[in-house]
Coordinates of C-alpha atoms in Angstrom, one line a residue:
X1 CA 15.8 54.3 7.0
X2 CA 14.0 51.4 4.2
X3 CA 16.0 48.1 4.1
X4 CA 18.0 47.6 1.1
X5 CA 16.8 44.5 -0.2
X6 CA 19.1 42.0 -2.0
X7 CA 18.6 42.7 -5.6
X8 CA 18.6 46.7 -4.9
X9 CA 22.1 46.2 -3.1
X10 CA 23.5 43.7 -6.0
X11 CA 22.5 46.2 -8.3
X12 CA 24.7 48.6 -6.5
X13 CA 27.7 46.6 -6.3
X14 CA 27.5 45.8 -9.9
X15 CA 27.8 49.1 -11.0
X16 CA 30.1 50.1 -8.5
X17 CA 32.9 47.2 -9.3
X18 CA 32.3 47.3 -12.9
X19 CA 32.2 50.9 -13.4
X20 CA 33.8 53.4 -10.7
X21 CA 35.8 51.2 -8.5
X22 CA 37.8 49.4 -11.7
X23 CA 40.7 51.0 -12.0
X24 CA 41.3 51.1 -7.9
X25 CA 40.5 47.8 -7.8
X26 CA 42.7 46.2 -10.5
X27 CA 45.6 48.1 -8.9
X28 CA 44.5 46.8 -4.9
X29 CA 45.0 43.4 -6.3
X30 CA 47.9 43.7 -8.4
X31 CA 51.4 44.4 -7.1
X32 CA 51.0 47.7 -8.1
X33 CA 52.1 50.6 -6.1
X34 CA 49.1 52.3 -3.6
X35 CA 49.1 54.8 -0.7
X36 CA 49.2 53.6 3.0
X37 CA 45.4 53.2 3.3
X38 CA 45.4 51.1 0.5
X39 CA 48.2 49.4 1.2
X40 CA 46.5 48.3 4.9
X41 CA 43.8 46.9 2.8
X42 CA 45.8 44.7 0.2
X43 CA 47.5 43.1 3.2
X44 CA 44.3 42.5 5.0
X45 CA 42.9 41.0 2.2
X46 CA 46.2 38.4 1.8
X47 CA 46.1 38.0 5.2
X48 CA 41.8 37.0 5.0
X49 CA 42.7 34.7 1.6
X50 CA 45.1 32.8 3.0
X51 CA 43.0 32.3 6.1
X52 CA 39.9 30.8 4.2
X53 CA 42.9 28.9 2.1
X54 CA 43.9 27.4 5.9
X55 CA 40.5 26.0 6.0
X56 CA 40.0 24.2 3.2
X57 CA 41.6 20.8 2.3
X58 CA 45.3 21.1 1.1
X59 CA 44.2 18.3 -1.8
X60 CA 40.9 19.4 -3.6
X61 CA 41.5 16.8 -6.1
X62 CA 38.3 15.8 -7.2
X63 CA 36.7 18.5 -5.6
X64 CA 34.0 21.3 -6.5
X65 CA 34.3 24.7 -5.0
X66 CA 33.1 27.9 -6.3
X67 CA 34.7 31.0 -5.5
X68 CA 31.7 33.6 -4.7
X69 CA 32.6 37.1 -6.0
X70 CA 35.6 36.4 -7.0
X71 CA 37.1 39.5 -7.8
X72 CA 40.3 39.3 -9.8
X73 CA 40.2 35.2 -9.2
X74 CA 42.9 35.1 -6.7
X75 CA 41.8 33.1 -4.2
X76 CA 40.5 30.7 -7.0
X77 CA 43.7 30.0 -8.8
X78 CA 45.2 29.0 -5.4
X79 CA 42.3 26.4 -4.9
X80 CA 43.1 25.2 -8.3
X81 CA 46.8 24.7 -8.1
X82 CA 45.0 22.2 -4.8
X83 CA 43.5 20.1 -7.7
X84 CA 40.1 21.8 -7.7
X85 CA 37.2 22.7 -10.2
X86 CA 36.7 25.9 -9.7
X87 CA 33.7 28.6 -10.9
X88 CA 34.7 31.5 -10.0
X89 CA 31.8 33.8 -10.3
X90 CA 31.5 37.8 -9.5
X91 CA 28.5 40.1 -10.9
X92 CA 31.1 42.3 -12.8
X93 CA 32.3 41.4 -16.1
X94 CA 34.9 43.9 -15.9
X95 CA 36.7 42.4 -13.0
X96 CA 36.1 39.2 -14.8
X97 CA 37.5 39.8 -17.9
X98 CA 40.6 41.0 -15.8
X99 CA 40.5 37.5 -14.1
X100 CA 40.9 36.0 -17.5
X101 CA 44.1 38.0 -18.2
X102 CA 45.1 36.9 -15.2
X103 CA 44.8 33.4 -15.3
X104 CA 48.1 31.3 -15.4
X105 CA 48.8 29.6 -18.0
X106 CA 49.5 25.8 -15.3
X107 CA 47.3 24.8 -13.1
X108 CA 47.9 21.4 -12.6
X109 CA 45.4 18.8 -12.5
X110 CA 42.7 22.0 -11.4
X111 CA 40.4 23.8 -13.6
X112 CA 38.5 27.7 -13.2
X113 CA 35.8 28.5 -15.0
X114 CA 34.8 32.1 -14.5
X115 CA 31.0 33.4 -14.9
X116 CA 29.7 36.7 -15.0
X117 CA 26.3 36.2 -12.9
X118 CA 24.8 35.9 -9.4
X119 CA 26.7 33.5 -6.5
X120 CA 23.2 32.3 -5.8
X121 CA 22.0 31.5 -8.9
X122 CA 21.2 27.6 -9.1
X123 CA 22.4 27.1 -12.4
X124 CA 25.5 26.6 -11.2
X125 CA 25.2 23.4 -9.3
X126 CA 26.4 21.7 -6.4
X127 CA 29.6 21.9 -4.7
X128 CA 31.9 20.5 -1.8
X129 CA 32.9 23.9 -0.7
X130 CA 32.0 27.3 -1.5
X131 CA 34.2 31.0 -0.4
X132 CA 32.6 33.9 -0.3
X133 CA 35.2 35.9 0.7
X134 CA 34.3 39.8 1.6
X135 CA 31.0 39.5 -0.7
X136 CA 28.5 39.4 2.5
X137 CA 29.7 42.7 3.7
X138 CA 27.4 44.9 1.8
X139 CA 24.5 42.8 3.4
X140 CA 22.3 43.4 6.7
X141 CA 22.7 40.2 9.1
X142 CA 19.2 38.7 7.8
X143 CA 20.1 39.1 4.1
X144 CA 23.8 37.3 5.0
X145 CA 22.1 34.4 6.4
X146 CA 19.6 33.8 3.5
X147 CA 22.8 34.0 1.4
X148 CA 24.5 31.2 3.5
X149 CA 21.0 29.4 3.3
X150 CA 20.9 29.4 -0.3
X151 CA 25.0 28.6 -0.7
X152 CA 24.4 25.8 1.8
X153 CA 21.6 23.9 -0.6
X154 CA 24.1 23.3 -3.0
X155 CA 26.8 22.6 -0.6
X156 CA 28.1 19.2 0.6
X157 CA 30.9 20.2 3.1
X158 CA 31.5 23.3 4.1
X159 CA 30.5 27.1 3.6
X160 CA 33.2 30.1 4.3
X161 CA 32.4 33.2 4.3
X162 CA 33.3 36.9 5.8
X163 CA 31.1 39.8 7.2
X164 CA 31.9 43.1 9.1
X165 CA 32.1 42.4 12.3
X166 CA 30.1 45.4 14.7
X167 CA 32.9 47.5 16.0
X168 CA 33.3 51.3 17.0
X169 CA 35.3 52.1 14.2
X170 CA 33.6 50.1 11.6
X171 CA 29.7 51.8 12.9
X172 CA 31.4 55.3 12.8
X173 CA 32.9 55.2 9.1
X174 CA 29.3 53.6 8.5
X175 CA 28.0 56.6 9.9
X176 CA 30.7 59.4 7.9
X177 CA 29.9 57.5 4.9
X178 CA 26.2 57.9 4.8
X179 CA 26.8 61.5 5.0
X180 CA 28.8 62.1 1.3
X181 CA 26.9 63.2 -1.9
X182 CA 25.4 59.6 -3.1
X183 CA 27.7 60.2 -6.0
X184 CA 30.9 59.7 -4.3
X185 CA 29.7 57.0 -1.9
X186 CA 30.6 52.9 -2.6
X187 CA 27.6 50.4 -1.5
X188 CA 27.6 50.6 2.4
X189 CA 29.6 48.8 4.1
X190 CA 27.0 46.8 6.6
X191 CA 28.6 45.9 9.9
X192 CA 27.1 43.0 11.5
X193 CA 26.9 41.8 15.2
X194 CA 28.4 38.2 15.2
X195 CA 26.2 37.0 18.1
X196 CA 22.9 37.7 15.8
X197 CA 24.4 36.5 12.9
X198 CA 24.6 33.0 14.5
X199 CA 21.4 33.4 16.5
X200 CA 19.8 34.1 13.3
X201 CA 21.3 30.8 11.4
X202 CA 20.2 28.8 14.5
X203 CA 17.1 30.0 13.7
X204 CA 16.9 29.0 10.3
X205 CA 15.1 26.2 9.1
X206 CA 17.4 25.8 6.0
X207 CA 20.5 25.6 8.3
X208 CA 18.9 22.9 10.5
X209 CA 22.1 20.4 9.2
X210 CA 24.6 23.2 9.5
X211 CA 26.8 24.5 12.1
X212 CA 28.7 27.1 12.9
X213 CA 32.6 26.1 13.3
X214 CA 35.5 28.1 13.1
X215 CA 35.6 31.7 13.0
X216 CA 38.8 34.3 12.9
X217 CA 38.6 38.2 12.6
X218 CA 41.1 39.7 10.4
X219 CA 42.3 43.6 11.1
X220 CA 45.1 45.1 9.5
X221 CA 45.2 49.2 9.2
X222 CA 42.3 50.1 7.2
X223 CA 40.9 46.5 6.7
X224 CA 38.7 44.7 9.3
X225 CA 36.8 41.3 8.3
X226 CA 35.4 38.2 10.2
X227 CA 36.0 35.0 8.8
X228 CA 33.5 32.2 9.5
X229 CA 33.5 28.3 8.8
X230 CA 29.7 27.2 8.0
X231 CA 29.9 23.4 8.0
X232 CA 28.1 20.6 7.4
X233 CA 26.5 18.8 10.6

């Protein structure tokens, strides 16, 4: 089967989010009712956010992180009420524009500043940390790594992000979901073997200063993410 390359799959996911998975998604991160699958997933996700949230300083005064597909902007208004400057950036301008009417009114000394656009995109500047929670698991190991290379370059401290980890269950509904119509299917979910994923960032020459610190798997019901620490040597 061809490799998806970057671009191809962020073209995917744009269309997906900001087109047929809108309405789902505005209700997964709301406090809105959902079914039991959904409902495994929502507290997965709380349970990943407040993870990365554990790793990062509990003052960000003075601090520059950007929140990489942000979604909804959770995770970013938490860093902000820490005292950060936030961009919160996600490919959708739908989920986007639902960050905005989401945005509290007090956030303390923090600031968000939320772009439509690409997490890699240059433009953006440097940081001291950047989270990019759950927007590596549509990627192939070697496409998460140059992702990490390229957030790294404008990084000063640390890197966090989350992948699907290889397991039985996660290759298997991999499997089932290359079998729907292409119509009904959301971007593949790519599942990733953590010992290549950090054999492959050893390997690269853009990493050379980083290192791989902590790393925590979250799995609740329907929800099954690995949390790693990328930080500076």
């Amino acid at each position: 089967m061809p490799t998806v390359t970057y671009a191809e799959r962020r073209g995917q996911l744009e269309t997906y989010f900001d087109r047929t998975a809108v309405e789902a998604w505005s209700r997964l991160t709301s406090d809105a009712p959902v079914g039991r699958i959904r409902a495994t997933v929502r507290a997965g996700r709380d349970r990943m956010r407040d993870t990365l949230l554990d790793w990062l300083p509990a003052d960000l005064r003075g601090r520059r992180l950007l929140d990489a597909g942000c979604g909804t902007g959770a995770l970013a208004v938490e860093a902000a009420r820490r005292g950060a400057q936030v961009v919160a950036i996600d490919l959708s301008p739908t989920l986007i524009g639902l960050a905005h009417e989401r945005l509290p009114r007090d956030l303390g000394s923090g600031s968000i500043e939320l772009k439509v656009g690409d997490m890699l995109d240059p433009a953006l500047g440097r940081f001291d940390h950047v989270v990019a929670m759950d927007s590596l698991v549509h990627y192939d190991a070697a496409d998460a790594v140059r992702v990490v290379a390229g957030l790294a370059a404008r990084t000063r401290r640390s890197v966090l992000v989350t992948f699907a980890p290889r397991t039985r269950a996660l290759a298997l509904m991999h499997a089932v979901g290359r079998l729907l119509p292409r119509g009904q299917r959301a971007p593949a979910i790519e599942p990733v073997a953590e010992a290549d994923l950090l054999r492959r960032m050893r390997a690269e020459p853009a990493l050379a200063q980083w290192r791989a610190a902590r790393t925590q798997r979250v799995a609740c019901g329907f929800y099954t993410s690995q949390a790693l620490e990328v930080a500076h040597a």
